CSV table of C-alpha atoms in Angstrom, one decimal:
chain,number,residue,atom,x,y,z
A,29,MET,CA,-54.7,14.2,-37.0
A,30,LYS,CA,-51.7,14.8,-38.2
A,31,LYS,CA,-49.0,12.4,-37.0
A,32,ALA,CA,-44.8,11.9,-36.4
A,33,VAL,CA,-43.2,8.8,-35.8
A,34,VAL,CA,-40.0,9.0,-33.9
A,35,PHE,CA,-37.5,6.3,-33.8
A,36,GLY,CA,-36.1,6.3,-29.9
A,37,ALA,CA,-38.5,7.1,-27.2
A,38,GLY,CA,-35.8,7.9,-24.6
A,39,ASN,CA,-35.0,11.4,-23.3
A,40,ILE,CA,-34.5,13.2,-26.3
A,41,GLY,CA,-36.7,11.2,-28.4
A,42,ARG,CA,-39.8,12.0,-25.5
A,43,GLY,CA,-37.9,15.3,-23.6
A,44,LEU,CA,-37.7,17.2,-27.4
A,45,ALA,CA,-38.6,15.4,-30.8
A,46,GLY,CA,-41.7,14.2,-28.8
A,47,ARG,CA,-42.2,17.6,-27.4
A,48,ILE,CA,-42.2,19.2,-30.1
A,49,PHE,CA,-43.7,17.5,-32.5
A,50,SER,CA,-47.1,17.5,-30.1
A,51,GLU,CA,-47.0,20.8,-28.9
A,52,SER,CA,-47.7,21.5,-32.9
A,53,GLY,CA,-50.6,19.5,-32.6
A,54,TYR,CA,-49.0,16.0,-33.9
A,55,GLU,CA,-50.1,12.6,-32.4
A,56,VAL,CA,-46.4,11.0,-32.1
A,57,VAL,CA,-45.8,7.5,-32.8
A,58,PHE,CA,-42.6,6.4,-30.8
A,59,VAL,CA,-40.2,3.2,-32.3
A,60,ASP,CA,-38.4,1.8,-29.6
A,61,VAL,CA,-37.3,-2.2,-28.5
A,62,ASN,CA,-37.6,-1.1,-24.7
A,63,LYS,CA,-41.0,-3.4,-24.2
A,64,GLU,CA,-41.4,-2.0,-20.9
A,65,LEU,CA,-41.2,0.9,-22.1
A,66,LEU,CA,-43.6,0.2,-25.2
A,67,THR,CA,-46.7,-1.1,-22.7
A,68,ARG,CA,-46.5,2.0,-20.0
A,69,ILE,CA,-46.9,4.6,-23.3
A,70,ASN,CA,-49.5,2.7,-24.8
A,71,GLU,CA,-51.4,1.7,-21.5
A,72,ALA,CA,-50.8,6.0,-20.9
A,73,GLY,CA,-51.5,7.3,-24.0
A,74,CYS,CA,-49.4,10.3,-22.9
A,75,TYR,CA,-46.6,11.1,-20.2
A,76,PRO,CA,-45.7,13.7,-18.0
A,77,LEU,CA,-42.9,16.4,-19.0
A,78,TYR,CA,-41.7,18.4,-16.3
A,79,VAL,CA,-39.9,21.4,-17.1
A,80,THR,CA,-37.0,22.8,-14.9
A,81,LYS,CA,-37.9,26.5,-13.9
A,82,GLY,CA,-36.0,28.0,-11.0
A,83,GLU,CA,-36.4,25.9,-8.3
A,84,GLY,CA,-39.2,24.4,-9.4
A,85,TYR,CA,-40.7,21.9,-12.6
A,86,ASP,CA,-43.8,23.3,-14.7
A,87,LYS,CA,-45.4,20.2,-15.0
A,88,ARG,CA,-47.1,19.4,-18.4
A,89,VAL,CA,-48.0,16.6,-20.2
A,90,VAL,CA,-47.5,15.0,-23.9
A,91,GLY,CA,-49.8,13.2,-25.8
A,92,PRO,CA,-51.5,11.4,-27.6
A,93,VAL,CA,-48.3,9.3,-27.9
A,94,ARG,CA,-48.5,5.4,-29.2
A,95,ALA,CA,-45.7,3.4,-29.5
A,96,ILE,CA,-44.6,0.1,-31.5
A,97,ASP,CA,-41.6,-2.3,-31.6
A,98,GLY,CA,-38.5,-1.8,-33.2
A,99,ARG,CA,-38.4,-5.3,-34.9
A,100,ASP,CA,-42.2,-5.2,-36.5
A,101,MET,CA,-41.4,-3.7,-39.8
A,102,ASP,CA,-44.8,-4.4,-40.8
A,103,ALA,CA,-46.0,-2.0,-37.9
A,104,ILE,CA,-43.0,0.5,-38.6
A,105,CYS,CA,-44.1,0.7,-42.2
A,106,ASN,CA,-47.9,0.7,-41.6
A,107,GLU,CA,-47.3,4.3,-39.4
A,108,THR,CA,-44.6,5.9,-41.5
A,109,ASP,CA,-47.3,5.1,-44.4
A,110,SER,CA,-49.7,8.0,-42.8
A,111,CYS,CA,-47.1,10.1,-41.0
A,112,ASP,CA,-46.3,13.9,-41.9
A,113,ILE,CA,-42.5,13.7,-40.3
A,114,ALA,CA,-40.3,11.0,-38.8
A,115,ALA,CA,-37.5,11.9,-36.5
A,116,THR,CA,-34.5,9.7,-35.2
A,117,ALA,CA,-33.5,10.4,-31.6
A,118,CYS,CA,-31.8,7.2,-30.7
A,119,GLY,CA,-28.2,7.6,-30.1
A,120,VAL,CA,-25.1,7.4,-33.2
A,121,ASN,CA,-24.5,4.3,-32.1
A,122,VAL,CA,-27.7,2.7,-33.1
A,123,LEU,CA,-28.0,4.1,-36.2
A,124,PRO,CA,-26.7,1.0,-38.2
A,125,ILE,CA,-29.8,-0.4,-36.7
A,126,ILE,CA,-32.0,2.3,-37.3
A,127,ALA,CA,-30.9,2.5,-41.1
A,128,LYS,CA,-32.8,-1.4,-41.6
A,129,SER,CA,-35.9,-0.1,-40.3
A,130,VAL,CA,-35.6,3.1,-42.6
A,131,ALA,CA,-34.7,0.9,-45.7
A,132,ALA,CA,-37.4,-1.4,-44.6
A,133,VAL,CA,-40.0,1.8,-45.2
A,134,ILE,CA,-38.4,2.8,-48.4
A,135,ARG,CA,-39.0,-0.6,-49.9
A,136,HIS,CA,-42.4,-0.7,-48.8
A,137,ARG,CA,-43.4,3.0,-49.7
A,138,CYS,CA,-41.5,1.9,-53.4
A,139,THR,CA,-43.5,-1.1,-53.7
A,140,GLN,CA,-46.8,1.3,-53.3
A,141,ASP,CA,-45.4,4.1,-55.4
A,142,ASN,CA,-46.2,6.4,-52.5
A,143,PRO,CA,-45.8,10.0,-54.3
A,144,ARG,CA,-45.5,11.8,-50.7
A,145,PRO,CA,-41.9,12.4,-49.4
A,146,LEU,CA,-41.3,11.9,-45.9
A,147,ASN,CA,-38.7,13.4,-44.2
A,148,PHE,CA,-36.3,12.1,-41.2
A,149,ILE,CA,-35.1,14.8,-39.0
A,150,LEU,CA,-31.7,13.5,-37.5
A,151,CYS,CA,-31.6,14.7,-33.8
A,152,GLU,CA,-28.3,13.3,-33.8
A,153,ASN,CA,-25.0,14.4,-31.9
A,154,LYS,CA,-22.4,13.3,-35.2
A,155,ILE,CA,-21.5,16.3,-37.5
A,156,ASP,CA,-23.2,15.1,-41.5
A,157,VAL,CA,-24.7,12.8,-39.6
A,158,HIS,CA,-26.6,13.0,-42.7
A,159,VAL,CA,-23.7,11.2,-45.2
A,160,TYR,CA,-23.0,8.9,-42.3
A,161,MET,CA,-27.1,8.0,-42.5
A,162,LYS,CA,-27.1,7.6,-46.7
A,163,GLU,CA,-23.9,5.2,-46.2
A,164,LEU,CA,-25.8,3.2,-44.0
A,165,LEU,CA,-28.9,3.1,-45.9
A,166,PHE,CA,-27.8,2.8,-49.5
A,167,PRO,CA,-25.9,-0.5,-49.3
A,168,LEU,CA,-29.4,-2.2,-48.1
A,169,LEU,CA,-31.4,-0.8,-51.4
A,170,ASN,CA,-31.5,-2.0,-54.8
A,171,GLU,CA,-31.5,0.6,-57.5
A,172,LYS,CA,-35.1,1.2,-57.8
A,173,GLU,CA,-35.8,1.4,-54.1
A,174,SER,CA,-32.2,4.0,-54.2
A,175,GLU,CA,-33.6,6.2,-57.1
A,176,TYR,CA,-36.9,6.6,-55.0
A,177,ALA,CA,-35.5,7.3,-52.1
A,178,LYS,CA,-33.2,9.9,-53.5
A,179,THR,CA,-36.3,12.1,-55.1
A,180,HIS,CA,-38.8,11.1,-51.9
A,181,ILE,CA,-37.3,10.8,-48.7
A,182,GLY,CA,-35.1,13.7,-46.6
A,183,LEU,CA,-32.5,13.1,-44.6
A,184,LEU,CA,-31.8,16.2,-42.3
A,185,GLN,CA,-28.9,16.9,-39.8
A,186,SER,CA,-29.6,18.8,-37.1
A,187,SER,CA,-28.0,21.0,-34.1
A,188,ILE,CA,-29.6,19.5,-30.5
A,189,GLY,CA,-29.3,22.2,-27.7
A,190,CYS,CA,-31.1,20.8,-25.4
A,191,MET,CA,-30.1,18.8,-22.1
A,192,VAL,CA,-32.3,15.9,-21.0
A,193,PRO,CA,-30.5,13.7,-18.8
A,194,ALA,CA,-31.9,10.9,-17.1
A,195,PRO,CA,-34.6,11.6,-14.4
A,196,SER,CA,-34.2,11.5,-10.4
A,197,PRO,CA,-34.7,8.2,-8.9
A,198,ALA,CA,-37.3,10.4,-7.2
A,199,LEU,CA,-39.1,11.5,-10.0
A,200,LEU,CA,-39.1,8.0,-12.0
A,201,ALA,CA,-40.8,6.2,-8.4
A,202,GLU,CA,-43.2,9.0,-8.8
A,203,ASN,CA,-43.6,7.9,-12.4
A,204,PRO,CA,-41.5,5.5,-15.1
A,205,LEU,CA,-42.2,7.6,-17.8
A,206,ILE,CA,-41.4,11.4,-16.5
A,207,ILE,CA,-39.4,13.0,-18.5
A,208,ALA,CA,-37.2,16.4,-16.8
A,209,VAL,CA,-36.2,18.8,-19.1
A,210,GLU,CA,-34.3,22.6,-19.4
A,211,ASN,CA,-36.4,25.0,-20.5
A,212,TYR,CA,-35.4,24.7,-24.1
A,213,ASN,CA,-37.4,23.2,-26.9
A,214,LYS,CA,-36.2,24.5,-30.3
A,215,ILE,CA,-34.7,21.7,-33.2
A,216,TYR,CA,-32.7,23.5,-35.6
A,217,THR,CA,-32.7,21.4,-38.8
A,218,ASP,CA,-30.8,21.3,-42.3
A,219,LYS,CA,-33.4,23.1,-45.1
A,220,SER,CA,-31.0,21.9,-48.1
A,221,GLY,CA,-31.5,18.1,-47.0
A,222,ALA,CA,-35.6,18.6,-47.3
A,223,VAL,CA,-37.8,16.8,-50.3
A,224,GLY,CA,-40.5,19.5,-50.7
A,225,GLU,CA,-42.1,21.0,-48.1
A,226,LEU,CA,-41.5,20.6,-43.8
A,227,PRO,CA,-44.6,21.0,-42.2
A,228,ASP,CA,-45.2,24.0,-40.0
A,229,ILE,CA,-43.7,23.2,-37.0
A,230,SER,CA,-42.6,26.4,-35.0
A,231,ALA,CA,-39.7,24.7,-32.7
A,232,LEU,CA,-38.5,23.2,-35.5
A,233,ILE,CA,-36.3,26.0,-37.4
A,234,ALA,CA,-34.3,24.9,-41.2
A,235,TYR,CA,-31.6,26.8,-42.0
A,236,GLU,CA,-29.3,26.5,-44.9
A,237,PRO,CA,-26.8,26.5,-45.2
A,238,PHE,CA,-26.0,24.6,-42.1
A,239,ASP,CA,-22.7,24.1,-40.9
A,240,PHE,CA,-22.3,26.7,-39.1
A,241,TYR,CA,-25.4,25.7,-36.6
A,242,ILE,CA,-23.2,22.0,-36.3
A,243,LYS,CA,-20.4,23.1,-35.7
A,244,ARG,CA,-21.3,25.7,-33.6
A,245,LYS,CA,-23.3,23.0,-31.3
A,246,LEU,CA,-20.1,20.5,-31.4
A,247,TYR,CA,-17.5,22.7,-31.0
A,248,MET,CA,-19.2,24.8,-28.0
A,249,HIS,CA,-22.0,22.9,-26.3
A,250,ASN,CA,-20.3,19.5,-26.9
A,251,MET,CA,-17.0,20.9,-26.0
A,252,SER,CA,-17.7,22.7,-23.0
A,253,HIS,CA,-19.8,19.9,-21.3
A,254,CYS,CA,-16.7,17.9,-22.4
A,255,VAL,CA,-14.3,20.1,-20.8
A,256,LEU,CA,-16.8,20.5,-17.4
A,257,ALA,CA,-16.9,16.8,-17.5
A,258,TYR,CA,-13.7,15.5,-17.5
A,259,HIS,CA,-12.4,18.5,-14.9
A,260,GLY,CA,-15.2,18.0,-13.0
A,261,TYR,CA,-14.5,14.4,-12.6
A,262,LYS,CA,-10.6,14.9,-11.9
A,263,LYS,CA,-11.9,17.0,-8.7
A,264,GLY,CA,-14.2,14.5,-7.6
A,265,TYR,CA,-17.4,16.0,-8.6
A,266,LYS,CA,-20.8,14.1,-9.3
A,267,TYR,CA,-23.1,16.3,-10.8
A,268,VAL,CA,-22.7,19.3,-13.6
A,269,TYR,CA,-24.1,22.0,-11.8
A,270,GLU,CA,-21.6,21.1,-8.7
A,271,ALA,CA,-18.4,21.6,-11.7
A,272,ILE,CA,-19.9,24.3,-12.9
A,273,ALA,CA,-20.0,26.5,-9.3
A,274,ASP,CA,-16.2,25.8,-9.1
A,275,LYS,CA,-15.0,28.8,-10.0
A,276,GLU,CA,-11.5,27.7,-11.3
A,277,ILE,CA,-13.3,25.1,-13.6
A,278,ARG,CA,-16.0,27.7,-14.5
A,279,ASP,CA,-13.4,30.2,-15.9
A,280,ILE,CA,-11.7,27.2,-18.1
A,281,VAL,CA,-14.7,26.2,-19.5
A,282,ARG,CA,-15.6,30.2,-20.2
A,283,ALA,CA,-11.8,30.2,-22.1
A,284,ALA,CA,-12.5,26.9,-24.0
A,285,LEU,CA,-15.8,28.8,-24.9
A,286,ARG,CA,-13.9,31.7,-26.0
A,287,GLU,CA,-11.4,29.9,-28.0
A,288,SER,CA,-14.6,28.3,-30.3
A,289,ALA,CA,-16.3,31.6,-30.1
A,290,ILE,CA,-13.3,33.4,-32.5
A,291,ALA,CA,-12.8,30.3,-34.6
A,292,LEU,CA,-16.0,30.3,-35.7
A,293,ALA,CA,-16.8,33.5,-35.9
A,294,LYS,CA,-13.4,33.7,-38.0
A,295,ALA,CA,-14.7,30.8,-40.4
A,296,TYR,CA,-18.2,32.1,-40.5
A,297,GLY,CA,-18.1,35.9,-40.8
A,298,GLN,CA,-20.4,36.1,-37.2
A,299,SER,CA,-20.6,38.2,-34.4
A,300,ALA,CA,-17.8,37.2,-32.2
A,301,ASP,CA,-20.1,39.0,-29.6
A,302,GLU,CA,-23.0,37.2,-30.0
A,303,LEU,CA,-21.0,33.6,-29.8
A,304,TYR,CA,-19.5,35.1,-26.7
A,305,GLU,CA,-23.1,35.3,-25.4
A,306,HIS,CA,-24.6,32.0,-25.8
A,307,GLY,CA,-21.6,30.2,-24.4
A,308,ASP,CA,-22.3,32.2,-21.5
A,309,ASP,CA,-26.1,31.2,-21.6
A,310,LEU,CA,-24.4,27.6,-21.7
A,311,ILE,CA,-22.8,28.0,-18.7
A,312,THR,CA,-25.8,29.4,-16.9
A,313,ARG,CA,-27.9,26.1,-18.0
A,314,TYR,CA,-25.2,24.1,-16.6
A,315,GLY,CA,-25.6,25.4,-13.2
A,316,ASN,CA,-29.3,23.9,-13.5
A,317,LYS,CA,-29.8,21.7,-10.2
A,318,LEU,CA,-33.3,20.0,-10.8
A,319,LEU,CA,-31.5,18.5,-14.2
A,320,GLY,CA,-29.3,16.6,-11.9
A,321,ASP,CA,-26.8,15.9,-15.0
A,322,THR,CA,-24.3,14.3,-14.2
A,323,LEU,CA,-20.4,14.2,-15.1
A,324,ALA,CA,-20.1,10.7,-16.0
A,325,ARG,CA,-23.1,11.0,-18.6
A,326,VAL,CA,-21.6,14.6,-19.9
A,327,GLY,CA,-18.4,12.6,-20.7
A,328,ALA,CA,-19.1,9.5,-21.3
A,329,ASP,CA,-17.6,7.4,-24.3
A,330,PRO,CA,-14.2,9.4,-24.3
A,331,LYS,CA,-13.0,6.5,-27.0
A,332,ARG,CA,-15.9,8.7,-29.4
A,333,LYS,CA,-15.6,11.9,-27.8
A,334,LEU,CA,-11.8,12.2,-28.3
A,335,SER,CA,-12.0,10.9,-31.9
A,336,ARG,CA,-10.8,14.0,-34.4
A,337,ALA,CA,-13.8,14.7,-35.8
A,338,ASP,CA,-15.5,15.2,-32.2
A,339,ARG,CA,-15.9,17.5,-29.9
A,340,LEU,CA,-12.5,18.0,-27.9
A,341,THR,CA,-10.4,17.0,-31.3
A,342,GLY,CA,-12.0,18.6,-33.9
A,343,ALA,CA,-12.7,21.8,-31.8
A,344,ALA,CA,-8.7,22.3,-31.1
A,345,LEU,CA,-8.0,21.4,-34.8
A,346,PHE,CA,-10.7,23.9,-35.7
A,347,CYS,CA,-9.4,26.6,-33.9
A,348,LEU,CA,-5.7,25.8,-35.3
A,349,GLU,CA,-7.1,26.1,-38.5
A,350,ASN,CA,-8.7,29.2,-37.5
A,351,GLY,CA,-5.1,30.9,-36.3
A,352,VAL,CA,-6.8,30.5,-32.7
A,353,PHE,CA,-4.7,28.7,-30.1
A,354,PRO,CA,-6.6,26.2,-28.1
A,355,GLU,CA,-5.4,27.0,-25.1
A,356,HIS,CA,-8.0,25.5,-22.9
A,357,ILE,CA,-9.4,22.6,-24.9
A,358,ILE,CA,-6.2,20.9,-24.9
A,359,PRO,CA,-5.8,20.0,-21.3
A,360,ALA,CA,-9.6,18.4,-21.3
A,361,ILE,CA,-7.9,16.3,-24.3
A,362,ILE,CA,-5.7,15.1,-22.3
A,363,LEU,CA,-7.7,14.4,-19.0
A,364,GLY,CA,-10.6,12.8,-21.2
A,365,PHE,CA,-7.7,10.0,-21.2
A,366,SER,CA,-8.2,9.3,-17.6
A,367,PHE,CA,-11.9,9.7,-17.3
A,368,ASN,CA,-13.1,6.2,-16.2
A,369,PRO,CA,-16.2,6.4,-14.4
A,370,GLU,CA,-18.0,3.4,-13.4
A,371,ASN,CA,-19.8,1.1,-16.1
A,372,ASP,CA,-18.4,4.0,-19.1
A,373,PRO,CA,-18.5,2.1,-22.1
A,374,THR,CA,-15.1,2.8,-23.4
A,375,ALA,CA,-13.1,4.4,-20.9
A,376,PRO,CA,-12.0,1.0,-19.8
A,377,GLU,CA,-10.5,0.0,-22.9
A,378,ILE,CA,-8.6,3.7,-23.4
A,379,ALA,CA,-7.3,3.1,-20.3
A,380,ALA,CA,-6.1,-0.6,-21.0
A,381,TYR,CA,-4.7,0.5,-24.5
A,382,ILE,CA,-2.5,3.3,-22.5
A,383,ASN,CA,-1.6,0.9,-19.8
A,384,GLU,CA,-0.2,-0.9,-22.5
A,385,ASN,CA,1.2,1.2,-25.5
A,386,GLY,CA,2.0,4.7,-23.8
A,387,PHE,CA,0.3,7.7,-24.2
A,388,GLU,CA,1.6,8.8,-27.4
A,389,LYS,CA,0.5,5.6,-29.1
A,390,SER,CA,-3.0,6.4,-27.3
A,391,ILE,CA,-3.3,9.8,-29.0
A,392,GLU,CA,-2.3,8.6,-32.5
A,393,LYS,CA,-5.4,5.8,-31.9
A,394,TYR,CA,-8.2,7.7,-30.3
A,395,CYS,CA,-7.5,11.4,-31.5
A,396,GLY,CA,-6.5,10.2,-35.1
A,397,LEU,CA,-3.7,12.5,-34.8
A,398,SER,CA,-0.2,11.7,-36.7
A,399,SER,CA,2.6,12.3,-34.8
A,400,GLY,CA,3.6,14.9,-37.2
A,401,GLU,CA,0.4,17.2,-37.1
A,402,GLU,CA,0.8,20.3,-34.7
A,403,LEU,CA,-2.0,19.2,-32.0
A,404,TYR,CA,-0.3,15.9,-31.7
A,405,LYS,CA,3.0,17.8,-30.7
A,406,LEU,CA,1.4,20.2,-28.6
A,407,ILE,CA,-0.9,17.4,-26.6
A,408,VAL,CA,2.4,16.0,-26.0
A,409,ALA,CA,4.0,18.8,-24.7
A,410,ARG,CA,1.5,19.8,-22.4
A,411,SER,CA,0.8,15.8,-21.0
């Protein structure tokens, strides 16, 4: 049986990557460090996938699946020796750890002189994540291993548009392995990053050049999610579907999407109307009550999401570069500095820095903007 190895058995790992590979006839082997999760996957050999449709779930089973410990390099090397494709779905912050595992895989395959190429689909929300992964990976390799990696290992950036929030407590009580996912099962990936031919997987859609799809995901989907989260948090909402039902917030989100859509259309010669339709589809998807997605999750880690190359500041800069005024994106940047839900990993740091250094210094630090830049001045003027 064909085999796929997925680094990360969390929501995207099981809800999207694992699902896609399984539906194309692959055995899926997950790599994770959560021992309880590993045990449950191996005991069950499958997991329930609840696809949200209307007012109910389309209940499916994903399998066969197995799981191995991410600290067991021998097991990782053995599984990837015989796999047809691999993916990461662990989160950008975990990639430095995953790079060590990938380096071990390369080292092992190089020692064995394995002639088969192996492509890693990087299911992570970061522009040029393949470049970042190379920066992490190649310092861990010697010259021979590096040369082997260049000709035998593919690192493909991807656009992940599927929303897979944490399942509700009620679903987890039913089965701790349940994944609840919206009715969307595509991964768009960068064909130019592949070594050799990618396997024929219907929901894995390879494009070249790929930059448009990356920016569409980050500057429309991710950006609008944050606009929604930060405005919704200010108004006291908890869930995504509650915030998007608020007409004032919905109109702001739609306007912000239009700003990015116009900039993308200008930059890439794409149809503005098709991008508007994409934005309207996102708004409809945000209203999915069954997902139970929270604003705390969608807006989490504002330190990363406010940074210069990410979804808010990056989208505003992209708009300005293409002659579009980011009228509705700038207020979300400002609100991002006051987003501070319980247990957020970076919001308390931002709040403490503002308290000690003031808002303008915080723009420089967290948005990566200098005081002479146009966007910096616009943010200050609106704050």
